[in-house]
PDB file of C-alpha atoms and ligand atoms in Angstrom:
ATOM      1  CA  UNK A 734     -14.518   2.564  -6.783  1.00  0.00           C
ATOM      2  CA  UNK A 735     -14.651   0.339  -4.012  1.00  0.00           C
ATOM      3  CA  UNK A 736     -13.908   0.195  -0.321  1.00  0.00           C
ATOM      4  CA  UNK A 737     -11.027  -1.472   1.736  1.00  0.00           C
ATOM      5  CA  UNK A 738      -9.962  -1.283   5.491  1.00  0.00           C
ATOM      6  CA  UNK A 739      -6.264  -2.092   6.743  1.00  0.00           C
ATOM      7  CA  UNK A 740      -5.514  -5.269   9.422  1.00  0.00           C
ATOM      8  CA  UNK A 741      -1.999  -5.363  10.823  1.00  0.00           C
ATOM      9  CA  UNK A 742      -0.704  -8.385  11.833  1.00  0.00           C
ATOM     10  CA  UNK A 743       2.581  -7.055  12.807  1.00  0.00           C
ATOM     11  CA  UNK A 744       2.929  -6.524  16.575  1.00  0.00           C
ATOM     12  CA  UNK A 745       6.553  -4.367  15.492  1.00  0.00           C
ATOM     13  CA  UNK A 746       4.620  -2.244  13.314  1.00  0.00           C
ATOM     14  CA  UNK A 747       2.435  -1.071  16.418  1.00  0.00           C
ATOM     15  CA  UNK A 748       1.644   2.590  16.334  1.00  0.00           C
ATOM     16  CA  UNK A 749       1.732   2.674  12.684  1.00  0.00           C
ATOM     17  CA  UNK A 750      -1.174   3.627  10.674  1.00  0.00           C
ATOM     18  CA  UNK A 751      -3.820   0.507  10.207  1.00  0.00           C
ATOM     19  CA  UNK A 752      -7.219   0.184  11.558  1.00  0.00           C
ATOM     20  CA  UNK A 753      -7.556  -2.788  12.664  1.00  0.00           C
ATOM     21  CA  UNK A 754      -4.170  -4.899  14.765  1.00  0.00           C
ATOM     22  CA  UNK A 755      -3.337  -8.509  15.694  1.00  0.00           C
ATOM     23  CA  UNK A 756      -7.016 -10.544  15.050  1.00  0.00           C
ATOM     24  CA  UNK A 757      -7.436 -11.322  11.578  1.00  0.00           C
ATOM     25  CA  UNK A 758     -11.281 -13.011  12.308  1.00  0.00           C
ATOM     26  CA  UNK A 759     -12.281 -10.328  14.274  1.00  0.00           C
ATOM     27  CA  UNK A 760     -10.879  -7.420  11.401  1.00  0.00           C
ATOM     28  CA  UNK A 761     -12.549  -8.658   8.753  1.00  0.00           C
ATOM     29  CA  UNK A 762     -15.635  -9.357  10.651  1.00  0.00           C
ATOM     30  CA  UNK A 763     -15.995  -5.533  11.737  1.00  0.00           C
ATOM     31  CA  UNK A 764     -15.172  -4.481   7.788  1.00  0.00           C
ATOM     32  CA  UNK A 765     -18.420  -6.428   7.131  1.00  0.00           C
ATOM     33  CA  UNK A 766     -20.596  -5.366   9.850  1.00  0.00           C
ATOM     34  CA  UNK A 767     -19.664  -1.709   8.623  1.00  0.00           C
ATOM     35  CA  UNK A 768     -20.354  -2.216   5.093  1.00  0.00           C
ATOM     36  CA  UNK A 769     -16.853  -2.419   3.465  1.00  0.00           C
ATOM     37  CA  UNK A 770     -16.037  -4.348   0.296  1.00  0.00           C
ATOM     38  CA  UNK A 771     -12.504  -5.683   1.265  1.00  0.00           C
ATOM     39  CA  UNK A 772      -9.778  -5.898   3.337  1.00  0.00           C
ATOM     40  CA  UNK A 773      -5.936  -4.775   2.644  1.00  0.00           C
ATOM     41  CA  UNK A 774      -3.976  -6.964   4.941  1.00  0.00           C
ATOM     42  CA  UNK A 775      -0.011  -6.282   6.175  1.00  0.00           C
ATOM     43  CA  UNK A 776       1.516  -9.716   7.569  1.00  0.00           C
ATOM     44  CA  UNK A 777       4.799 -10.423   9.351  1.00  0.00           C
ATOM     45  CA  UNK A 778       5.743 -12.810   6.530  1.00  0.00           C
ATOM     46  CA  UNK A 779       3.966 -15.127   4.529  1.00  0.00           C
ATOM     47  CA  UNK A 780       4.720 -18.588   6.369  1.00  0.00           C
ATOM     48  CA  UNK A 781       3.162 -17.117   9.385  1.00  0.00           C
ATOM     49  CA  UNK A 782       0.016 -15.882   7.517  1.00  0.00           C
ATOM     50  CA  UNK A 783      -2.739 -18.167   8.440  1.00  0.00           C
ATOM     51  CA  UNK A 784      -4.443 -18.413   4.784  1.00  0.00           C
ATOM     52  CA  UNK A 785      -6.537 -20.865   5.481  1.00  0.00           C
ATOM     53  CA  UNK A 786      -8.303 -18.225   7.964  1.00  0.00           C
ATOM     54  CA  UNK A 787      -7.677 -15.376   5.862  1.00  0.00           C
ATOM     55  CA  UNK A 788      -9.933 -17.513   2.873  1.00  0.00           C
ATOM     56  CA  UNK A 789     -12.800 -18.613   5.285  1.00  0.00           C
ATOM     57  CA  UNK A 790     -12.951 -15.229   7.275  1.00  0.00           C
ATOM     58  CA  UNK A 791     -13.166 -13.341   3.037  1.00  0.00           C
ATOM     59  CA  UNK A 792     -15.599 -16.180   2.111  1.00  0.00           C
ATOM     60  CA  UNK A 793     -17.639 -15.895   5.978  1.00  0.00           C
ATOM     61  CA  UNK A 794     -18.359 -12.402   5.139  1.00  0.00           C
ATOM     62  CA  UNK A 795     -18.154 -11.933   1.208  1.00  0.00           C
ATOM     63  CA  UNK A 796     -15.332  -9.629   1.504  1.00  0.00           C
ATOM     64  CA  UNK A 797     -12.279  -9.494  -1.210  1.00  0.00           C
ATOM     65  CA  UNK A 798      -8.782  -9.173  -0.604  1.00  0.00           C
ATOM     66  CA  UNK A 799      -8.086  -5.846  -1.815  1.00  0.00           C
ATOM     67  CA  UNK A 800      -4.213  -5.747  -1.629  1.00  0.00           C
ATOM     68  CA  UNK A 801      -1.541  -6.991   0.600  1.00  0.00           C
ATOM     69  CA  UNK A 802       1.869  -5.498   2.263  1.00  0.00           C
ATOM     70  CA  UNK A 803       5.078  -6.353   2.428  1.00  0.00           C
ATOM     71  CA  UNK A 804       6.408  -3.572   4.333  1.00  0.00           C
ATOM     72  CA  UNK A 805       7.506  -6.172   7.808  1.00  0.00           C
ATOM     73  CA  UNK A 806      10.152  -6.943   5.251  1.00  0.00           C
ATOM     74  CA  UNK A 807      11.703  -3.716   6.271  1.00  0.00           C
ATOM     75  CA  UNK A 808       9.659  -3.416   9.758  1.00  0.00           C
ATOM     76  CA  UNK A 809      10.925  -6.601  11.278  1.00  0.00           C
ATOM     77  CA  UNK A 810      13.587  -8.341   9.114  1.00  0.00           C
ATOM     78  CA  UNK A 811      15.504  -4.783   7.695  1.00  0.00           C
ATOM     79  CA  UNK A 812      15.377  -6.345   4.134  1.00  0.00           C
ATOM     80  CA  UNK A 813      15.113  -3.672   1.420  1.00  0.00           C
ATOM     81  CA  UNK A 814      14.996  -3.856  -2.283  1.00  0.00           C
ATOM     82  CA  UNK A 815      17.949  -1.490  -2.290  1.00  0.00           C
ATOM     83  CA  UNK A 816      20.531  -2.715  -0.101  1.00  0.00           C
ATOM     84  CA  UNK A 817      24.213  -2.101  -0.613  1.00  0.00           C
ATOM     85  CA  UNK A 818      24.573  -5.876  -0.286  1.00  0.00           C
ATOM     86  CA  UNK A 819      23.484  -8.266  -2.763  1.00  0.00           C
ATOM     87  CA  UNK A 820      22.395 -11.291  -0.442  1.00  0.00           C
ATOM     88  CA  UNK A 821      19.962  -9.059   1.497  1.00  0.00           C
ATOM     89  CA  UNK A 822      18.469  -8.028  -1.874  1.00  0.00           C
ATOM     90  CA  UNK A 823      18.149 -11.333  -2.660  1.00  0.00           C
ATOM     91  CA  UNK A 824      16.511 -11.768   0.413  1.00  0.00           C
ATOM     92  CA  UNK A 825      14.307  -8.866   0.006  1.00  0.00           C
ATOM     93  CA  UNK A 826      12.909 -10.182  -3.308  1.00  0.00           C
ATOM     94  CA  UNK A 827      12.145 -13.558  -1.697  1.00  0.00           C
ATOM     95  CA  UNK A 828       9.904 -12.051   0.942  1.00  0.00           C
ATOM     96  CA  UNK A 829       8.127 -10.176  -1.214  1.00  0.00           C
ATOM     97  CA  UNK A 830       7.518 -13.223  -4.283  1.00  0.00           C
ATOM     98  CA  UNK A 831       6.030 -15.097  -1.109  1.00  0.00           C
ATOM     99  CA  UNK A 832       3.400 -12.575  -0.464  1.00  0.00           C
ATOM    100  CA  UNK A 833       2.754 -11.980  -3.967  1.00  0.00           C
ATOM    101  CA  UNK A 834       2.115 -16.026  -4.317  1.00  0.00           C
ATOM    102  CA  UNK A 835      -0.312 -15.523  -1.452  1.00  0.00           C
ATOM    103  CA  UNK A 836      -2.211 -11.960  -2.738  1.00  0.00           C
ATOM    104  CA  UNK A 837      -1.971 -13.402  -6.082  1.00  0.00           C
ATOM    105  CA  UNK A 838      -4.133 -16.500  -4.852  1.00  0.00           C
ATOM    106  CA  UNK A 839      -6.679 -14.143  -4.114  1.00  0.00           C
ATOM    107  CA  UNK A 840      -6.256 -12.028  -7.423  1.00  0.00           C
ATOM    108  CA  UNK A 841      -4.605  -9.012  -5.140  1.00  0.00           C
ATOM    109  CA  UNK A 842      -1.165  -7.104  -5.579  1.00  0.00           C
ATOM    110  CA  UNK A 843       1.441  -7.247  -3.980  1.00  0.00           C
ATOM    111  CA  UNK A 844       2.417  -3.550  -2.334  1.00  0.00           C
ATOM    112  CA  UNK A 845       6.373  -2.006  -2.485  1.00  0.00           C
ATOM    113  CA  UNK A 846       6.325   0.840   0.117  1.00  0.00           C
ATOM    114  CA  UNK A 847       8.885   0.806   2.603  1.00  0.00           C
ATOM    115  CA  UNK A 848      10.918  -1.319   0.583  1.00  0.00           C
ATOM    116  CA  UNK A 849      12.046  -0.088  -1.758  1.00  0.00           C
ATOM    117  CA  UNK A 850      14.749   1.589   0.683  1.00  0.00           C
ATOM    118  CA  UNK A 851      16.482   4.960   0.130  1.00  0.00           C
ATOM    119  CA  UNK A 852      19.564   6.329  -1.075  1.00  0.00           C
ATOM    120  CA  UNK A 853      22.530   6.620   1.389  1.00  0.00           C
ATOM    121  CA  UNK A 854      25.661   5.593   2.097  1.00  0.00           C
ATOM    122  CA  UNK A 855      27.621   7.083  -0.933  1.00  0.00           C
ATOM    123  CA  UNK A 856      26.346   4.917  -3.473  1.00  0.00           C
ATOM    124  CA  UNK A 857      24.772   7.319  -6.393  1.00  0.00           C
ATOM    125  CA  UNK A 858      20.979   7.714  -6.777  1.00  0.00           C
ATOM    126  CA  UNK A 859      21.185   6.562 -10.036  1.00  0.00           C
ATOM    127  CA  UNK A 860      22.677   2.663  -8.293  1.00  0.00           C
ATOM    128  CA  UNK A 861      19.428   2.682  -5.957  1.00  0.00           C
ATOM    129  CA  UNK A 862      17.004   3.317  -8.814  1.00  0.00           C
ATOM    130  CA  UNK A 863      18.444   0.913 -11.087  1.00  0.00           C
ATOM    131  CA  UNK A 864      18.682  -1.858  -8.399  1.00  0.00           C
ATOM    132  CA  UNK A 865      14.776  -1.126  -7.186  1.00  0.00           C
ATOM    133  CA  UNK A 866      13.762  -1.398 -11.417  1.00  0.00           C
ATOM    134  CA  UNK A 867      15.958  -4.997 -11.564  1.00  0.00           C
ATOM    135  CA  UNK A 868      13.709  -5.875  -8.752  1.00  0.00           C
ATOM    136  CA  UNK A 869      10.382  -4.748  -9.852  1.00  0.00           C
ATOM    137  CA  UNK A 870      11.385  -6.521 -13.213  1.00  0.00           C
ATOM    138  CA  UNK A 871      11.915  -9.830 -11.208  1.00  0.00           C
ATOM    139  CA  UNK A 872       8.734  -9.706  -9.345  1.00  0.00           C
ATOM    140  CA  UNK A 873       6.301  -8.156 -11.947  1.00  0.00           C
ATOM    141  CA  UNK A 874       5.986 -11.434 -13.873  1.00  0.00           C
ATOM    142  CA  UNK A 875       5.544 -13.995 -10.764  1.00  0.00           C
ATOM    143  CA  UNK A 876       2.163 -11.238 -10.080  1.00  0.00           C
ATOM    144  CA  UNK A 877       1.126 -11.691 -14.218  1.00  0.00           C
ATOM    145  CA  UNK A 878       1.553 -15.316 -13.500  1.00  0.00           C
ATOM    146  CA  UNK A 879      -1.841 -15.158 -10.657  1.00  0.00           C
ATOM    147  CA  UNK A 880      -3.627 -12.336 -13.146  1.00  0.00           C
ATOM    148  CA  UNK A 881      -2.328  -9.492 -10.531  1.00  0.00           C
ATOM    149  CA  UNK A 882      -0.541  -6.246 -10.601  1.00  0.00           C
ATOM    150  CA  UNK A 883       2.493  -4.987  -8.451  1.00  0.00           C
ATOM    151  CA  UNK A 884       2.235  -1.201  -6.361  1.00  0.00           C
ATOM    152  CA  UNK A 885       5.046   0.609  -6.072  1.00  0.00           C
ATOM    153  CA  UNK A 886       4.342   3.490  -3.358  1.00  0.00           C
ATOM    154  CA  UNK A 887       5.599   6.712  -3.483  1.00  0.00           C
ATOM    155  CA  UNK A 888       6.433   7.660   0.458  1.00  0.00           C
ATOM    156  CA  UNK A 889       6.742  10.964   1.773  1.00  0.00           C
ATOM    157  CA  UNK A 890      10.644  12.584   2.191  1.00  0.00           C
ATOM    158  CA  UNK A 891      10.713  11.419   5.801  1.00  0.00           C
ATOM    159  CA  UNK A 892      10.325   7.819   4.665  1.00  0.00           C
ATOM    160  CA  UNK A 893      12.238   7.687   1.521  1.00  0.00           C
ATOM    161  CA  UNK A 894      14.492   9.622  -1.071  1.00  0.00           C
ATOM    162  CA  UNK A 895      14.140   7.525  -3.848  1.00  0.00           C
ATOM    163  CA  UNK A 896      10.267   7.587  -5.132  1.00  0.00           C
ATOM    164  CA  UNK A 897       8.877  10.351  -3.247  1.00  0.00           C
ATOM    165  CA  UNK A 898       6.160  11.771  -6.005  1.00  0.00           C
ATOM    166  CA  UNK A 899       3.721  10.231  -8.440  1.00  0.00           C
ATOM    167  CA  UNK A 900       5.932  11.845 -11.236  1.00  0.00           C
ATOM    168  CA  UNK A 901       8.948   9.886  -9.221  1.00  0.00           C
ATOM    169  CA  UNK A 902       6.662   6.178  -9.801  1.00  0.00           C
ATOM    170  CA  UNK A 903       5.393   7.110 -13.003  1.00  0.00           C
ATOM    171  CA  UNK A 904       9.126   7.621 -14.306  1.00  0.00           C
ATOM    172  CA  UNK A 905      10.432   4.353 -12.777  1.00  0.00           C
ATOM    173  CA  UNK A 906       7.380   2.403 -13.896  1.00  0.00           C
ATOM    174  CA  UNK A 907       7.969   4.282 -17.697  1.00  0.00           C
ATOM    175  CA  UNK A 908      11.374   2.364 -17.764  1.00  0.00           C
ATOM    176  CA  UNK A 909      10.504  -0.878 -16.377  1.00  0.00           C
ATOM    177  CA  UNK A 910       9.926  -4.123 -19.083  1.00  0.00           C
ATOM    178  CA  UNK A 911       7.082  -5.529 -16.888  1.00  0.00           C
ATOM    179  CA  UNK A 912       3.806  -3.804 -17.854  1.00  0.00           C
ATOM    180  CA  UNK A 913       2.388  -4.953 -14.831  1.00  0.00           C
ATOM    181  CA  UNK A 914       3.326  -2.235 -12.284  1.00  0.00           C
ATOM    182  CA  UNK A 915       0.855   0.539 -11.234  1.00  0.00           C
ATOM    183  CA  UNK A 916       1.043   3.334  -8.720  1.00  0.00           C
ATOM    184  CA  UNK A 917      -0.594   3.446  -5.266  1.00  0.00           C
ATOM    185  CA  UNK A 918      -1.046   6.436  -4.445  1.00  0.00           C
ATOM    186  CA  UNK A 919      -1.886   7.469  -0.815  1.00  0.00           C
ATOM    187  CA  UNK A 920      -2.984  10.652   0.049  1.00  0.00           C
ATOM    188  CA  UNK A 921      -1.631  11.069   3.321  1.00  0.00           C
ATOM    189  CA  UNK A 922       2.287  10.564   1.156  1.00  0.00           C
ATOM    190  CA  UNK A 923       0.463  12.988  -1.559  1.00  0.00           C
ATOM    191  CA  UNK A 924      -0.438  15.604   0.689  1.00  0.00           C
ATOM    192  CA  UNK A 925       3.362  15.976   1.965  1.00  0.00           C
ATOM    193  CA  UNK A 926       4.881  15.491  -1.327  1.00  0.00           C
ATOM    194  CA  UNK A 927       2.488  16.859  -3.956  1.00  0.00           C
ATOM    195  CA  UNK A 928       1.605  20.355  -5.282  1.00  0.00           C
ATOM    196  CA  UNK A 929      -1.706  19.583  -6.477  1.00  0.00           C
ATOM    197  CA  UNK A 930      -2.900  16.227  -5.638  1.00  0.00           C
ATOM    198  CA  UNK A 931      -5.409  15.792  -8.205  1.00  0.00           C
ATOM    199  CA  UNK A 932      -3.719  17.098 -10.981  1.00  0.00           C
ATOM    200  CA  UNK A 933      -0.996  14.381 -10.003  1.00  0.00           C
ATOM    201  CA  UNK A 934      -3.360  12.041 -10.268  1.00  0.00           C
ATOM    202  CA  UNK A 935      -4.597  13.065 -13.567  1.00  0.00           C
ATOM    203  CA  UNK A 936      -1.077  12.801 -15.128  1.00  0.00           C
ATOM    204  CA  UNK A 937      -0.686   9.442 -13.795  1.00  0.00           C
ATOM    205  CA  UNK A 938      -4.090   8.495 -15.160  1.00  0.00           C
ATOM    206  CA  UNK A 939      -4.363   4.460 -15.919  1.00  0.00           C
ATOM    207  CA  UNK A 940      -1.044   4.123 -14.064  1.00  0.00           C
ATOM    208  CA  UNK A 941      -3.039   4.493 -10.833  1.00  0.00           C
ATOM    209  CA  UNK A 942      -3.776   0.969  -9.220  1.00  0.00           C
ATOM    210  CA  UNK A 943      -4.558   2.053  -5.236  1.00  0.00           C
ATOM    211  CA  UNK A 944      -5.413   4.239  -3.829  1.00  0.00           C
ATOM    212  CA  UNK A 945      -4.541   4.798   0.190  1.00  0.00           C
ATOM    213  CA  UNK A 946      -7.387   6.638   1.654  1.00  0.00           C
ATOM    214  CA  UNK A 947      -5.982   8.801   4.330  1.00  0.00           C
ATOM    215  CA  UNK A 948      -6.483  13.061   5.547  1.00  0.00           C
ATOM    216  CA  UNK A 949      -4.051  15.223   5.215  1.00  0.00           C
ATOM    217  CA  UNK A 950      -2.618  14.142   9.517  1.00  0.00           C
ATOM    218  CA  UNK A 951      -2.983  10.384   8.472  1.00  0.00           C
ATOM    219  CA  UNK A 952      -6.344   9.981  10.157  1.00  0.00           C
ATOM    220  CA  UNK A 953      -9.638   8.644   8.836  1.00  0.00           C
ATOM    221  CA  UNK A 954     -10.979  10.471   5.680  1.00  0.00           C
ATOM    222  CA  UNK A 955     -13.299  13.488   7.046  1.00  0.00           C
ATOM    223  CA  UNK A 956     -11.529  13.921  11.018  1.00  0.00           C
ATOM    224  CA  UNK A 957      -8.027  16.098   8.343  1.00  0.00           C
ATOM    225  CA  UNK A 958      -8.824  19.277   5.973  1.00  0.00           C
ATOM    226  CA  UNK A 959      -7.659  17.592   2.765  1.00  0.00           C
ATOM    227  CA  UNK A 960     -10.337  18.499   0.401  1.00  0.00           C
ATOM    228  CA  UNK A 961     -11.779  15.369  -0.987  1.00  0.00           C
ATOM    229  CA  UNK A 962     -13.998  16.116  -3.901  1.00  0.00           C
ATOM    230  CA  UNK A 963     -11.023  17.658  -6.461  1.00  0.00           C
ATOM    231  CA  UNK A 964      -9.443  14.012  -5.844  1.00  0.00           C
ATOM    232  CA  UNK A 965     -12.755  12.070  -6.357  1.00  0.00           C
ATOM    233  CA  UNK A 966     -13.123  14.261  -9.418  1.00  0.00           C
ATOM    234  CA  UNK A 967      -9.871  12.833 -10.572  1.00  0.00           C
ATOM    235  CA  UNK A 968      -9.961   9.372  -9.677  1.00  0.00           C
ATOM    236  CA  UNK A 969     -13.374   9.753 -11.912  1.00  0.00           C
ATOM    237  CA  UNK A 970     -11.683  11.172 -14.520  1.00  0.00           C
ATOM    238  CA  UNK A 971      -8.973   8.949 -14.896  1.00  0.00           C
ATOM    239  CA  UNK A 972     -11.816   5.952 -14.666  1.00  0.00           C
ATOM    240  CA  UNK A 973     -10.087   4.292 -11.923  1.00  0.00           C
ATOM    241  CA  UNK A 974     -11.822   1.266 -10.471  1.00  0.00           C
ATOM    242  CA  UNK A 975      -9.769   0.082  -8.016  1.00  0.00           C
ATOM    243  CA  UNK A 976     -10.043   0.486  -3.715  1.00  0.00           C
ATOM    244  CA  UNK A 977      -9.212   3.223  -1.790  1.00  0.00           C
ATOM    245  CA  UNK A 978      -8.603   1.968   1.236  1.00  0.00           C
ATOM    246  CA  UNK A 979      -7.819   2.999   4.804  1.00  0.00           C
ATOM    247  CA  UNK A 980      -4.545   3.278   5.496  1.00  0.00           C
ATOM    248  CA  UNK A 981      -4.951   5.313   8.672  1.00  0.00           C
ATOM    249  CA  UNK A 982      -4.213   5.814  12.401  1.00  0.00           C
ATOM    250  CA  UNK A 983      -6.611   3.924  14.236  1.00  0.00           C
ATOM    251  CA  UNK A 984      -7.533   7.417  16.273  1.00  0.00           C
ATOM    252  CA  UNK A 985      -9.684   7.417  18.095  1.00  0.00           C
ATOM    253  CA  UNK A 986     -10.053   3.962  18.254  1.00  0.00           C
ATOM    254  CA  UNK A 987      -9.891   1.285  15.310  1.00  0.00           C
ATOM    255  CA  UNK A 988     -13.961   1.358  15.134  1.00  0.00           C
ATOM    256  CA  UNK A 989     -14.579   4.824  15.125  1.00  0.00           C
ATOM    257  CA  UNK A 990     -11.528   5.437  12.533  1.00  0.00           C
ATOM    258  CA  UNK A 991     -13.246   2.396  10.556  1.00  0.00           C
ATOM    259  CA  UNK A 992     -16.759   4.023  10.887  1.00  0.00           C
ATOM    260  CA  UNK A 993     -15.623   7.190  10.102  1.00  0.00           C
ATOM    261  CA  UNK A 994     -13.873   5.854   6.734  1.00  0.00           C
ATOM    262  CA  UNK A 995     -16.969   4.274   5.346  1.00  0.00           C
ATOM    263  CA  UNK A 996     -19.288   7.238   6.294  1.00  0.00           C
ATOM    264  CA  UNK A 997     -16.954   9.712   4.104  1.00  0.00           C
ATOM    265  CA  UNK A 998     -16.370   7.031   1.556  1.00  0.00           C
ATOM    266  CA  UNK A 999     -19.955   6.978   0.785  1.00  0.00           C
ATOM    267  CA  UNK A1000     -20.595  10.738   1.262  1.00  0.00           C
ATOM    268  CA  UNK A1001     -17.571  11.181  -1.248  1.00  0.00           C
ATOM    269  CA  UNK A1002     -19.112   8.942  -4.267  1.00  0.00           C
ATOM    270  CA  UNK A1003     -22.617   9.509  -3.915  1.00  0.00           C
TER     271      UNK A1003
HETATM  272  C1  LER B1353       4.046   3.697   4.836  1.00  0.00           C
HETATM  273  O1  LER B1353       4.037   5.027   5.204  1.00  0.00           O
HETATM  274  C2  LER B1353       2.951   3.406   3.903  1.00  0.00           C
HETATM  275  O2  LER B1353       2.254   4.271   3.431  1.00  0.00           O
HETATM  276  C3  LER B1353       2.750   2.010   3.577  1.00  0.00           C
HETATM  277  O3  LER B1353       1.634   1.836   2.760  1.00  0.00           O
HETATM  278  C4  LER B1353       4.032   1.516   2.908  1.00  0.00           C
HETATM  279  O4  LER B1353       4.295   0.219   3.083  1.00  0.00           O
HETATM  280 MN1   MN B1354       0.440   3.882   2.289  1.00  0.00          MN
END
């Protein structure tokens, strides 16, 4: 397993829970100075992604690209995957193919949190699911075409109503042609949403592709009272080899949230 840090570059997003805001150079040059392997990066779109900086600031410091977001689709644009109306889904699965182009590039996924939208408005849950499964179906092979995966997120019930558990993802991703779509699953959803949140990750064994690093109040792993060695257990178990990564209020500051990450990271695999 391997470590990753969050960098928002979405000023609307502000408040949200990411590390490091705004400075792509100066986010990925703390990660390094603190020891971390990579760098999970949320932008406002891909055209304004600088990824010319983004490549020299990874190759400056030998980090990797762990994963990117494409949650501003919702933040900033209200694009969803789900949307009653066809052109905005359209739209949605535009702005996400770009950022999987640009993740891809770097052998990354793609993330599907907040977009995946909910179920309202009278249309039957049944609609929403189907509609997020067309999409997942259109996108999963433009990620196989760069090597990648997709992550489809689970969110907590005051996010979404449509995949709330790992049992929720594993279903959707169980009757989905693309064989390309695994699960990130981030504790902070997981403590909300699951009754045991190792044995959920045990079910979902190789289906597990992320893994959001986060205490049971969203804050760095170690400053929350979700018990961490049950889920290490698990995530050994299972063999996964992927990041976790802090997703996390920066609390109480970016740098102390980031130091405090990779100081229970390592006490957590040693
Ligand atoms: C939102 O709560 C979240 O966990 C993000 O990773 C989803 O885009
Ligand atoms: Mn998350």
């Amino acid at each position: 397993m391997r470590s990753a840090v969050t960098i928002s570059l979405v000023p609307e997003a502000s408040g949200g829970p990411f590390v490091f805001w705004h400075d792509l150079a100066a986010g990925c040059a703390q990660a390094a100075e603190l020891g971390f392997d990579a760098v999970e990066v949320f932008p406002r779109s891909a055209p304004e992604l600088d990824v010319a900086l983004l490549r020299s600031c990874l190759d400056r410091h030998g980090l990797k690209l762990a994963a990117m977001g494409t949650g501003a689709g919702w933040v900033v644009h209200k694009l969803r995957l789900t949307d009653h109306e066809e052109a905005v889904r359209r739209r949605a699965c535009a702005f996400i193919g770009e950022i999987i182009d640009i993740a891809g590039s770097f052998g990354a996924p793609a993330i599907i949190g907040s977009m995946q939208g909910r179920t309202e408005g009278g249309v039957s849950h049944e609609q929403h699911l189907a509609w997020l499964a067309e999409a997942l179906d259109e996108l999963a092979p433009r990620a196989a075409e760069h090597g990648t995966t997709l992550l489809i997120e689970p969110l907590n019930r005051y996010e979404t109503n449509l995949i709330r558990s790992v049992a929720d993802g594993a279903k959707l991703i169980g009757s989905l042609k693309a064989d390309n779509v695994k699960l990130l699953c981030d504790l902070f959803h997981m403590n909300i949403e699951e009754r045991d949140i190792a044995g959920a990750l045990s079910d979902a064994g190789r289906l597990v592709g992320h893994v959001h690093f986060a205490d049971s109040n969203r804050r760095a792993v170690g400053f929350g009272h979700t018990p961490m060695s049950p889920i290490i257990s698990a995530l050994r178990r299972i063999g996964f080899d992927g990041y976790l990564s802090a997703e996390v209020l920066p609390l109480p500051d970016s740098n102390e949230a980031a130091r405090q990450t990779i100081a229970s990271f390592r006490a957590c695999l040693q």
